[in-house]
Coordinates of C-alpha atoms in Angstrom, one line a residue:
M1 CA 0.0 -0.1 0.0
S2 CA 1.4 3.4 -0.7
Q3 CA 2.8 5.3 2.3
K4 CA 2.5 9.1 -0.1
T5 CA 0.1 11.5 0.7
P6 CA -2.9 11.5 -1.4
V7 CA -3.7 14.6 -3.2
D8 CA -7.1 14.8 -4.8
F9 CA -7.6 16.6 -7.7
W10 CA -11.0 17.5 -9.6
F11 CA -10.5 19.3 -13.3
D12 CA -12.5 19.8 -16.7
P13 CA -10.7 19.4 -19.3
L14 CA -12.0 22.5 -20.9
C15 CA -9.9 25.0 -18.5
P16 CA -6.8 25.8 -19.2
W17 CA -6.0 27.1 -15.9
A18 CA -6.6 23.9 -14.6
W19 CA -4.1 22.2 -17.1
M20 CA -1.2 24.2 -15.8
T21 CA -1.9 23.7 -12.2
S22 CA -2.2 20.0 -13.3
R23 CA 1.2 20.3 -15.0
W24 CA 2.8 21.7 -11.9
V25 CA 0.9 19.2 -9.7
L26 CA 3.1 16.4 -11.7
E27 CA 6.0 18.1 -11.3
V28 CA 5.7 18.3 -7.6
E29 CA 4.7 14.6 -7.5
K30 CA 8.1 13.8 -8.4
L31 CA 10.1 16.2 -5.6
R32 CA 7.4 15.7 -2.9
D33 CA 6.1 12.6 -1.4
I34 CA 2.7 13.1 -2.8
E35 CA 0.7 10.8 -5.0
V36 CA -2.0 12.5 -7.7
R37 CA -5.5 11.0 -7.8
W38 CA -8.0 12.4 -10.6
H39 CA -11.5 13.2 -10.4
V40 CA -14.1 15.3 -12.8
M41 CA -15.7 17.6 -12.3
S42 CA -17.4 19.9 -14.1
L43 CA -17.9 23.9 -15.2
A44 CA -21.1 23.6 -17.1
V45 CA -22.6 21.8 -13.8
L46 CA -21.0 24.7 -11.6
N47 CA -22.7 27.3 -13.9
E48 CA -25.7 25.6 -15.1
D49 CA -27.8 27.6 -12.2
K50 CA -26.3 31.2 -12.9
L51 CA -26.2 31.3 -16.6
D52 CA -28.5 34.3 -16.4
E53 CA -25.5 36.2 -14.7
L54 CA -22.4 34.9 -17.4
P55 CA -21.4 36.9 -20.3
E56 CA -23.0 35.7 -23.1
E57 CA -19.8 34.5 -24.8
Y58 CA -18.9 32.4 -21.7
R59 CA -22.7 30.8 -21.7
E60 CA -22.6 30.0 -25.7
M61 CA -19.3 28.5 -24.4
L62 CA -20.6 26.3 -21.8
A63 CA -23.5 25.0 -24.0
T64 CA -21.4 23.6 -27.1
K65 CA -18.2 22.8 -25.7
A66 CA -18.0 22.2 -21.9
W67 CA -20.4 19.1 -21.9
G68 CA -18.9 16.4 -24.1
P69 CA -15.4 16.6 -23.1
V70 CA -16.3 15.5 -19.3
R71 CA -19.3 12.8 -20.9
V72 CA -16.8 11.3 -21.9
V73 CA -14.2 11.5 -19.1
I74 CA -16.9 10.1 -16.4
A75 CA -17.6 7.2 -19.0
A76 CA -13.8 6.2 -18.9
Q77 CA -13.8 6.4 -15.7
E78 CA -16.9 4.2 -15.0
E79 CA -16.0 1.7 -17.3
H80 CA -12.3 0.9 -17.3
G81 CA -11.6 2.7 -13.8
A82 CA -10.4 6.1 -12.2
E83 CA -7.1 4.9 -12.7
V84 CA -7.2 5.6 -16.2
L85 CA -7.7 9.4 -15.5
G86 CA -4.7 10.8 -15.2
D87 CA -3.2 9.7 -18.9
L88 CA -6.6 10.3 -20.7
Y89 CA -6.4 14.3 -18.8
T90 CA -2.7 14.4 -20.0
A91 CA -4.0 13.5 -23.6
L92 CA -6.5 15.6 -23.6
G93 CA -5.0 18.7 -22.3
T94 CA -1.9 18.2 -25.2
H95 CA -4.8 17.9 -27.8
I96 CA -7.1 20.8 -26.7
H97 CA -4.0 23.2 -25.1
N98 CA -1.0 22.3 -25.9
R99 CA -1.5 21.7 -29.9
G100 CA -4.6 24.4 -29.9
E101 CA -6.9 21.9 -31.0
G102 CA -9.6 23.0 -28.9
P103 CA -12.1 20.7 -27.0
G104 CA -13.7 18.9 -30.4
K105 CA -14.8 15.6 -30.7
E106 CA -11.6 15.1 -33.2
A107 CA -9.1 16.5 -30.5
V108 CA -11.6 13.7 -27.8
A109 CA -11.3 11.4 -30.1
A110 CA -7.5 11.5 -30.6
A111 CA -6.5 11.9 -26.8
L112 CA -8.8 8.7 -26.4
K113 CA -6.2 7.4 -29.5
D114 CA -3.4 8.1 -27.3
A115 CA -4.6 7.0 -23.6
G116 CA -5.3 3.9 -25.2
L117 CA -9.1 3.9 -24.9
P118 CA -11.6 2.7 -27.0
Q119 CA -13.3 5.0 -29.4
S120 CA -16.9 4.0 -28.0
L121 CA -16.2 6.3 -25.6
M122 CA -17.6 9.2 -27.9
D123 CA -20.6 7.6 -28.0
H124 CA -21.2 9.3 -24.6
W125 CA -20.8 12.9 -26.3
D126 CA -24.1 14.2 -26.7
A127 CA -25.7 12.6 -23.5
T128 CA -24.4 9.6 -21.1
P129 CA -26.1 7.4 -18.7
Y130 CA -23.4 8.1 -16.3
E131 CA -24.4 11.9 -15.6
P132 CA -25.4 10.8 -12.3
Q133 CA -21.8 9.6 -11.7
L134 CA -20.4 12.9 -12.9
R135 CA -22.6 15.3 -11.0
A136 CA -21.6 13.5 -7.9
S137 CA -18.4 13.5 -8.2
H138 CA -18.4 17.3 -8.8
K139 CA -20.2 17.7 -6.2
E140 CA -17.5 15.7 -3.7
G141 CA -15.0 18.2 -4.8
I142 CA -17.3 21.6 -4.9
D143 CA -18.6 20.3 -1.0
K144 CA -15.2 20.5 0.3
V145 CA -14.0 23.8 -1.3
G146 CA -17.4 26.1 -1.8
Q147 CA -19.4 27.1 -4.5
E148 CA -17.9 30.7 -5.6
V149 CA -14.4 29.2 -6.9
G150 CA -14.1 27.2 -10.2
T151 CA -11.7 24.5 -11.5
P152 CA -9.1 22.6 -10.3
V153 CA -10.0 21.8 -6.6
I154 CA -7.3 20.2 -4.9
A155 CA -7.7 18.5 -1.1
V156 CA -5.0 17.0 1.1
P157 CA -5.1 15.4 4.3
G158 CA -5.2 18.0 7.0
P159 CA -3.4 18.2 10.4
D160 CA -6.2 16.9 12.2
G161 CA -7.2 14.1 9.4
E162 CA -9.9 16.0 7.8
Q163 CA -8.9 17.0 4.0
I164 CA -8.0 20.5 3.3
A165 CA -9.3 21.9 0.2
F166 CA -8.5 24.7 -2.1
F167 CA -8.8 26.2 -5.5
G168 CA -6.1 26.7 -8.2
P169 CA -3.2 27.7 -7.8
V170 CA -3.9 29.9 -11.0
V171 CA -0.5 29.7 -12.4
T172 CA 1.4 30.4 -15.6
P173 CA 3.9 28.8 -16.9
A174 CA 3.5 25.7 -14.6
P175 CA 6.8 26.1 -12.3
K176 CA 9.2 22.7 -12.4
G177 CA 12.0 22.2 -10.1
E178 CA 12.7 23.6 -6.9
Q179 CA 10.0 26.2 -7.8
A180 CA 7.2 23.8 -8.2
A181 CA 8.3 22.6 -4.8
K182 CA 8.0 26.0 -3.3
L183 CA 4.8 26.7 -4.2
W184 CA 3.4 23.6 -3.3
D185 CA 4.8 24.1 0.4
G186 CA 3.8 27.6 0.4
T187 CA 0.2 26.5 -1.0
L188 CA -0.1 23.8 2.0
A189 CA 0.7 26.6 4.3
V190 CA -1.8 28.8 3.6
A191 CA -4.0 26.4 3.0
S192 CA -4.2 24.8 6.4
V193 CA -4.5 28.3 8.6
P194 CA -8.1 28.0 9.8
G195 CA -9.9 30.7 8.7
F196 CA -7.4 31.8 5.6
Y197 CA -9.9 32.0 2.5
E198 CA -7.8 33.8 -0.7
I199 CA -4.6 35.4 -1.9
K200 CA -5.5 37.0 -5.5
R201 CA -4.2 39.7 -7.9
T202 CA -5.4 40.6 -11.5
R203 CA -4.1 38.0 -14.0
T204 CA -1.7 39.8 -16.7
Q205 CA -1.3 37.0 -18.7
G206 CA -3.0 33.5 -20.5
P207 CA -1.8 30.4 -20.1
I208 CA 1.4 29.6 -21.2
F209 CA 1.3 26.0 -22.5
D210 CA 5.2 24.2 -23.0

């Protein structure tokens, strides 16, 4: 049985910022005694009760691009086990973000091939019987951190045994080496302080994929 500290990571493959954070936490996995466990969340589910408050462009994006990829991912989890999610997410992010292909059917189908998963999972694109599992996975992550956040959500064991969860960190480009480890240590430090909620500044650049 692994003695590494489990780190639960909730992602939506659509989000470029979650992709950046995921590459950072994989770098941390090389440098700290942690083991990442991947989970699905959904920006479409997160925002479905507040669509009237969102800009029209974002509403359109959620309606046309957000559902298909997460339906395919949750189907992969349910039919092939949660252990496939890490490789699938890496393949999805490489096509969608690094190669700039976007979250369309061709990119997701190519990611399935790269991850060694069957193309039959694309049958879940427009609808899936696993929507209850998708919503349950999303709810599990959001319940740990609260509603006023996005993706990713990260949860780690706290000093009292209960999980400490936080949104982010939002960072670009994904830090590497000792810089990645320092950011991890600092993030855990502030997240473990009772009553701590937020550090934030205005983003001055978009995601840098490398």
